C-alpha cells in the first residue's frame, strides 16, 4: 500500500510538471498570434502615437490646455493670474477639513479648557462624572464662544473676499492666519517665544511679524499647558484641605481602615455645589483669555 501511495504521488507530480511545461511553451505562441491578429485588424495606415506634444513644451496657458498626454497626469492652472483650478481647490479644502480637529485643538483655547476641566473632575474625585464626552462637548462650545471674534474676523477678511474673487488663495491664507496669530501671540509668554527662536537660530526684536508660524504655534501650546496646570493647581487646593481634614478626623477616631476618599468625596461635592463651582471655574477660565 505504501508503494502504491508513493507511486500515485509521483505520478501526480509528473502530470503537474508536464502541464506547467505545456503552458510555458504555449504562451509565447498565443501572444504572437494575438499581436498578429491585432495588427491585421487595424483600420488605419499610420501608426502615430497618442502623445501629440511632449510634457514641458508648452509656453502659454493655451498650449498647456491643448496637450494630449496619454497615460499621464496633467495639472493645469486656469487663468493668467495664477489661481488654482477647481479640482485642486477641492483637494485643498478636503485636506483642511481633515486637519480641522488638529487645528481646533492646537491653535485655539481648547487645550487650556479641556485640561482645566480634567483637573476639576480629578479634584472632585468623581472618576467619570462628568464623562469624557460631556467635557469635550463643553470644551468645544466654550472654544467657539471664546474664538467667535477671531472666526468672524477671518470670515470677513479672508473667506468672503475669496468667494467674491477679490483676492487669491495665498492672500486669503495670509489674511486668515493673521487673526489667529494675534490671538496666539496675546496668550503666549515671551520666554517661550525666545526659547524656540534661540533653537531656530533667529533674532527677535519683540515684533509679531518677525515670528514665523513654526515658532509661534509650539510657543503658544507650551504657554497654554503651563497656564492650564497653574489653574489646575489652584483648583486642587480647597479639595486637598478637605482630604486632610477628613483623614485627620478618621485617624483621631481610630478608623484607619476606612479610606478617607470615600468620606471626603461627598463633602467635596457639597462644597462645590454650595460655592457654585461650575460658574466660578468656567467664568474664571474664560476671563483668562481677555
Short mmCIF file of C-alpha atoms in Angstrom, two decimals:
data_model
loop_
_atom_site.label_atom_id
_atom_site.label_comp_id
_atom_site.label_asym_id
_atom_site.label_seq_id
_atom_site.Cartn_x
_atom_site.Cartn_y
_atom_site.Cartn_z
CA UNK A 1 0.00 0.00 0.00
CA UNK A 2 2.83 2.40 0.82
CA UNK A 3 4.50 1.74 -2.53
CA UNK A 4 1.21 2.33 -4.34
CA UNK A 5 0.63 5.59 -2.44
CA UNK A 6 4.12 6.89 -3.25
CA UNK A 7 3.66 5.87 -6.90
CA UNK A 8 0.41 7.87 -7.09
CA UNK A 9 2.10 10.94 -5.63
CA UNK A 10 4.97 10.72 -8.10
CA UNK A 11 2.54 10.23 -10.96
CA UNK A 12 0.52 13.31 -9.97
CA UNK A 13 3.70 15.41 -9.66
CA UNK A 14 4.80 14.28 -13.11
CA UNK A 15 1.46 15.25 -14.62
CA UNK A 16 1.63 18.70 -12.98
CA UNK A 17 5.15 19.29 -14.32
CA UNK A 18 4.07 18.32 -17.83
CA UNK A 19 1.06 20.68 -17.67
CA UNK A 20 3.26 23.57 -16.48
CA UNK A 21 5.79 22.90 -19.24
CA UNK A 22 2.99 22.89 -21.80
CA UNK A 23 1.75 26.23 -20.56
CA UNK A 24 5.21 27.82 -20.85
CA UNK A 25 5.57 26.50 -24.40
CA UNK A 26 2.09 27.56 -25.48
CA UNK A 27 2.08 31.12 -24.00
CA UNK A 28 4.67 32.66 -26.42
CA UNK A 29 2.80 31.38 -29.46
CA UNK A 30 -0.51 32.63 -28.14
CA UNK A 31 0.98 36.07 -27.53
CA UNK A 32 2.43 36.20 -31.02
CA UNK A 33 -0.89 35.21 -32.55
CA UNK A 34 -2.75 37.81 -30.53
CA UNK A 35 -0.41 40.57 -31.62
CA UNK A 36 -0.57 39.43 -35.20
CA UNK A 37 -4.34 39.32 -35.22
CA UNK A 38 -4.49 42.76 -33.63
CA UNK A 39 -2.19 44.24 -36.28
CA UNK A 40 -4.17 42.60 -39.06
CA UNK A 41 -7.43 44.11 -37.86
CA UNK A 42 -6.14 47.69 -37.72
CA UNK A 43 -8.13 50.04 -39.97
CA UNK A 44 -5.62 52.86 -40.19
CA UNK A 45 -2.48 53.05 -42.24
CA UNK A 46 -0.38 55.25 -39.91
CA UNK A 47 0.91 54.13 -36.51
CA UNK A 48 1.01 57.59 -34.87
CA UNK A 49 1.38 57.89 -31.09
CA UNK A 50 -1.31 59.43 -28.93
CA UNK A 51 1.25 61.83 -27.47
CA UNK A 52 0.92 64.87 -29.70
CA UNK A 53 3.34 67.02 -27.71
CA UNK A 54 5.80 66.08 -25.02
CA UNK A 55 5.41 67.40 -21.45
CA UNK A 56 7.25 70.64 -20.75
CA UNK A 57 6.97 72.02 -24.31
CA UNK A 58 4.02 74.35 -23.65
CA UNK A 59 4.91 78.01 -23.30
CA UNK A 60 1.44 79.58 -22.90
CA UNK A 61 -1.71 78.56 -20.96
CA UNK A 62 -3.48 77.88 -24.28
CA UNK A 63 -0.78 75.44 -25.38
CA UNK A 64 -0.88 73.76 -21.98
CA UNK A 65 -4.62 73.10 -22.34
CA UNK A 66 -4.08 71.56 -25.80
CA UNK A 67 -1.63 68.95 -24.56
CA UNK A 68 -2.78 65.37 -25.09
CA UNK A 69 -0.63 63.24 -22.81
CA UNK A 70 -1.57 59.55 -22.83
CA UNK A 71 -1.50 57.61 -19.53
CA UNK A 72 -0.31 60.61 -17.56
CA UNK A 73 -1.50 63.18 -15.04
CA UNK A 74 -1.62 66.80 -16.14
CA UNK A 75 -2.25 69.60 -13.62
CA UNK A 76 -3.37 72.80 -15.29
CA UNK A 77 -3.57 76.31 -13.91
CA UNK A 78 -6.60 78.15 -15.22
CA UNK A 79 -6.26 81.84 -15.92
CA UNK A 80 -3.29 84.13 -16.18
CA UNK A 81 -3.49 85.31 -12.56
CA UNK A 82 -2.05 82.08 -11.17
CA UNK A 83 -5.19 80.83 -9.38
CA UNK A 84 -5.51 77.11 -8.78
CA UNK A 85 -8.01 75.07 -10.71
CA UNK A 86 -11.27 73.98 -9.10
CA UNK A 87 -10.02 70.40 -8.70
CA UNK A 88 -7.01 71.46 -6.67
CA UNK A 89 -9.14 73.85 -4.64
CA UNK A 90 -11.43 70.95 -3.71
CA UNK A 91 -8.39 68.86 -2.79
CA UNK A 92 -7.01 71.62 -0.56
CA UNK A 93 -10.43 72.11 1.05
CA UNK A 94 -10.74 68.40 1.85
CA UNK A 95 -7.23 68.43 3.32
CA UNK A 96 -8.12 71.36 5.58
CA UNK A 97 -11.28 69.56 6.70
CA UNK A 98 -9.19 66.50 7.60
CA UNK A 99 -6.81 68.71 9.60
CA UNK A 100 -9.64 70.68 11.26
CA UNK A 101 -9.63 68.67 14.54
CA UNK A 102 -5.90 69.27 14.96
CA UNK A 103 -6.26 72.96 14.18
CA UNK A 104 -9.13 73.34 16.66
CA UNK A 105 -7.16 71.60 19.41
CA UNK A 106 -3.78 73.25 18.87
CA UNK A 107 -4.49 76.77 17.59
CA UNK A 108 -7.41 77.75 19.85
CA UNK A 109 -8.35 77.89 23.52
CA UNK A 110 -9.41 74.24 23.52
CA UNK A 111 -6.19 72.93 25.10
CA UNK A 112 -6.40 75.11 28.22
CA UNK A 113 -10.12 74.49 28.68
CA UNK A 114 -10.03 70.70 28.44
CA UNK A 115 -7.04 70.42 30.80
CA UNK A 116 -8.70 72.64 33.44
CA UNK A 117 -11.94 70.65 33.21
CA UNK A 118 -9.97 67.44 33.60
CA UNK A 119 -8.23 68.78 36.72
CA UNK A 120 -11.59 69.85 38.13
CA UNK A 121 -13.03 66.36 37.74
CA UNK A 122 -9.97 64.75 39.29
CA UNK A 123 -10.06 67.18 42.22
CA UNK A 124 -13.67 66.22 42.91
CA UNK A 125 -12.61 62.56 42.73
CA UNK A 126 -15.80 61.65 40.87
CA UNK A 127 -13.95 59.37 38.41
CA UNK A 128 -16.14 59.51 35.28
CA UNK A 129 -18.69 62.16 36.25
CA UNK A 130 -18.89 64.26 34.12
CA UNK A 131 -17.95 61.82 31.35
CA UNK A 132 -15.30 62.49 28.71
CA UNK A 133 -17.96 63.19 26.07
CA UNK A 134 -19.53 65.89 28.22
CA UNK A 135 -16.18 67.51 29.00
CA UNK A 136 -15.13 67.52 25.32
CA UNK A 137 -18.51 68.90 24.23
CA UNK A 138 -18.38 71.64 26.87
CA UNK A 139 -14.80 72.48 25.87
CA UNK A 140 -15.80 72.73 22.20
CA UNK A 141 -18.71 75.09 22.86
CA UNK A 142 -16.57 77.24 25.16
CA UNK A 143 -13.88 77.30 22.46
CA UNK A 144 -16.37 78.52 19.84
CA UNK A 145 -17.61 81.15 22.31
CA UNK A 146 -14.10 82.44 23.03
CA UNK A 147 -12.93 82.24 19.41
CA UNK A 148 -16.08 83.80 17.89
CA UNK A 149 -14.46 87.25 17.37
CA UNK A 150 -11.50 85.62 15.64
CA UNK A 151 -13.77 83.43 13.49
CA UNK A 152 -15.87 86.43 12.47
CA UNK A 153 -12.73 88.38 11.55
CA UNK A 154 -11.42 85.50 9.43
CA UNK A 155 -14.78 85.21 7.69
CA UNK A 156 -14.91 88.94 6.96
CA UNK A 157 -11.32 89.49 5.88
CA UNK A 158 -10.45 86.20 4.15
CA UNK A 159 -13.35 83.88 3.30
CA UNK A 160 -15.86 86.36 1.89
CA UNK A 161 -13.32 88.22 -0.33
CA UNK A 162 -12.05 84.87 -1.61
CA UNK A 163 -15.55 83.70 -2.54
CA UNK A 164 -16.16 87.02 -4.27
CA UNK A 165 -12.96 86.62 -6.30
CA UNK A 166 -11.41 89.78 -4.88
CA UNK A 167 -8.26 88.07 -3.54
CA UNK A 168 -6.22 85.00 -4.38
CA UNK A 169 -5.80 81.86 -2.28
CA UNK A 170 -2.39 82.99 -1.00
CA UNK A 171 -3.79 86.32 0.16
CA UNK A 172 -6.75 84.58 1.79
CA UNK A 173 -4.41 82.27 3.69
CA UNK A 174 -2.32 85.20 4.94
CA UNK A 175 -5.38 87.19 5.99
CA UNK A 176 -6.91 84.15 7.66
CA UNK A 177 -3.79 83.40 9.68
CA UNK A 178 -3.35 86.97 10.90
CA UNK A 179 -6.25 86.94 13.45
CA UNK A 180 -5.10 83.54 14.73
CA UNK A 181 -1.54 84.81 15.09
CA UNK A 182 -2.73 87.83 17.07
CA UNK A 183 -4.80 85.61 19.37
CA UNK A 184 -1.94 83.17 19.94
CA UNK A 185 0.58 85.96 20.50
CA UNK A 186 -1.54 87.50 23.28
CA UNK A 187 -1.67 84.17 25.12
CA UNK A 188 2.00 83.26 24.56
CA UNK A 189 4.71 84.08 27.07
CA UNK A 190 7.80 85.87 25.83
CA UNK A 191 10.23 83.31 27.25
CA UNK A 192 8.59 80.54 25.22
CA UNK A 193 8.97 82.52 22.01
CA UNK A 194 12.61 83.29 22.83
CA UNK A 195 13.22 79.60 23.54
CA UNK A 196 12.14 78.50 20.07
CA UNK A 197 13.73 81.49 18.36
CA UNK A 198 17.05 80.61 20.01
CA UNK A 199 16.68 76.97 18.96
CA UNK A 200 15.93 78.08 15.39
CA UNK A 201 18.94 80.41 15.49
CA UNK A 202 16.93 83.52 14.61
CA UNK A 203 16.95 87.01 16.10
CA UNK A 204 13.80 88.54 17.55
CA UNK A 205 13.03 92.16 18.41
CA UNK A 206 9.67 91.63 20.17
CA UNK A 207 7.76 92.07 16.92
CA UNK A 208 4.92 89.71 15.97
CA UNK A 209 5.64 89.96 12.25
CA UNK A 210 9.13 88.54 12.79
CA UNK A 211 7.81 85.33 14.41
CA UNK A 212 7.20 82.53 11.88
CA UNK A 213 4.28 80.16 12.36
CA UNK A 214 6.68 77.29 13.02
CA UNK A 215 7.85 79.17 16.13
CA UNK A 216 4.62 80.82 17.27
CA UNK A 217 2.48 77.66 17.30
CA UNK A 218 4.68 75.50 19.60
CA UNK A 219 5.33 78.53 21.83
CA UNK A 220 1.58 79.05 22.17
CA UNK A 221 0.98 75.37 23.01
CA UNK A 222 3.63 75.34 25.74
CA UNK A 223 2.24 78.54 27.24
CA UNK A 224 -1.27 77.06 27.22
CA UNK A 225 -0.06 73.93 29.02
CA UNK A 226 1.72 76.00 31.66
CA UNK A 227 -1.31 78.22 32.27
CA UNK A 228 -3.68 75.25 32.44
CA UNK A 229 -1.53 73.46 35.02
CA UNK A 230 -1.32 76.60 37.17
CA UNK A 231 -5.12 76.93 37.14
CA UNK A 232 -5.46 73.22 37.92
CA UNK A 233 -3.17 73.58 40.95
CA UNK A 234 -5.29 76.45 42.29
CA UNK A 235 -8.45 74.36 41.84
CA UNK A 236 -6.89 71.45 43.76
CA UNK A 237 -6.07 73.48 46.91
CA UNK A 238 -9.53 73.59 48.61
CA UNK A 239 -10.17 69.93 47.87
CA UNK A 240 -6.79 68.92 49.30
CA UNK A 241 -7.73 70.76 52.52
CA UNK A 242 -10.93 68.70 52.74
CA UNK A 243 -8.96 65.47 52.24
CA UNK A 244 -6.53 66.43 55.01
CA UNK A 245 -9.34 67.32 57.44
CA UNK A 246 -11.22 64.09 56.77
CA UNK A 247 -8.04 61.99 57.04
CA UNK A 248 -7.10 63.63 60.38
CA UNK A 249 -10.61 63.09 61.74
CA UNK A 250 -10.64 59.41 60.80
CA UNK A 251 -7.18 58.91 62.34
CA UNK A 252 -8.29 60.52 65.62
CA UNK A 253 -11.38 58.30 65.70
CA UNK A 254 -9.30 55.18 65.12
CA UNK A 255 -11.00 54.40 61.79
CA UNK A 256 -7.75 53.80 59.92
CA UNK A 257 -9.19 51.03 57.71
CA UNK A 258 -11.78 53.36 56.16
CA UNK A 259 -10.47 55.10 53.02
CA UNK A 260 -10.53 58.90 53.52
CA UNK A 261 -11.52 59.48 49.87
CA UNK A 262 -14.79 57.61 50.42
CA UNK A 263 -15.80 60.06 53.16
CA UNK A 264 -14.32 63.22 51.62
CA UNK A 265 -15.95 62.90 48.18
CA UNK A 266 -19.50 63.81 49.37
CA UNK A 267 -18.08 66.82 51.23
CA UNK A 268 -16.19 67.90 48.09
CA UNK A 269 -19.34 67.70 46.00
CA UNK A 270 -21.30 69.59 48.66
CA UNK A 271 -18.68 72.35 48.82
CA UNK A 272 -18.55 72.55 45.02
CA UNK A 273 -22.33 72.87 44.75
CA UNK A 274 -22.67 75.42 47.58
CA UNK A 275 -19.91 77.57 46.08
CA UNK A 276 -21.47 77.27 42.59
CA UNK A 277 -18.22 75.72 41.41
CA UNK A 278 -19.02 75.38 37.71
CA UNK A 279 -19.89 79.06 37.50
CA UNK A 280 -16.66 80.04 39.23
CA UNK A 281 -14.44 77.67 37.25
CA UNK A 282 -15.91 78.38 33.80
CA UNK A 283 -16.23 82.13 34.40
CA UNK A 284 -12.69 82.49 35.70
CA UNK A 285 -11.36 80.30 32.91
CA UNK A 286 -12.99 82.35 30.15
CA UNK A 287 -11.76 85.62 31.70
CA UNK A 288 -8.15 84.41 31.41
CA UNK A 289 -8.43 84.89 27.63
CA UNK A 290 -9.48 88.55 27.85
#
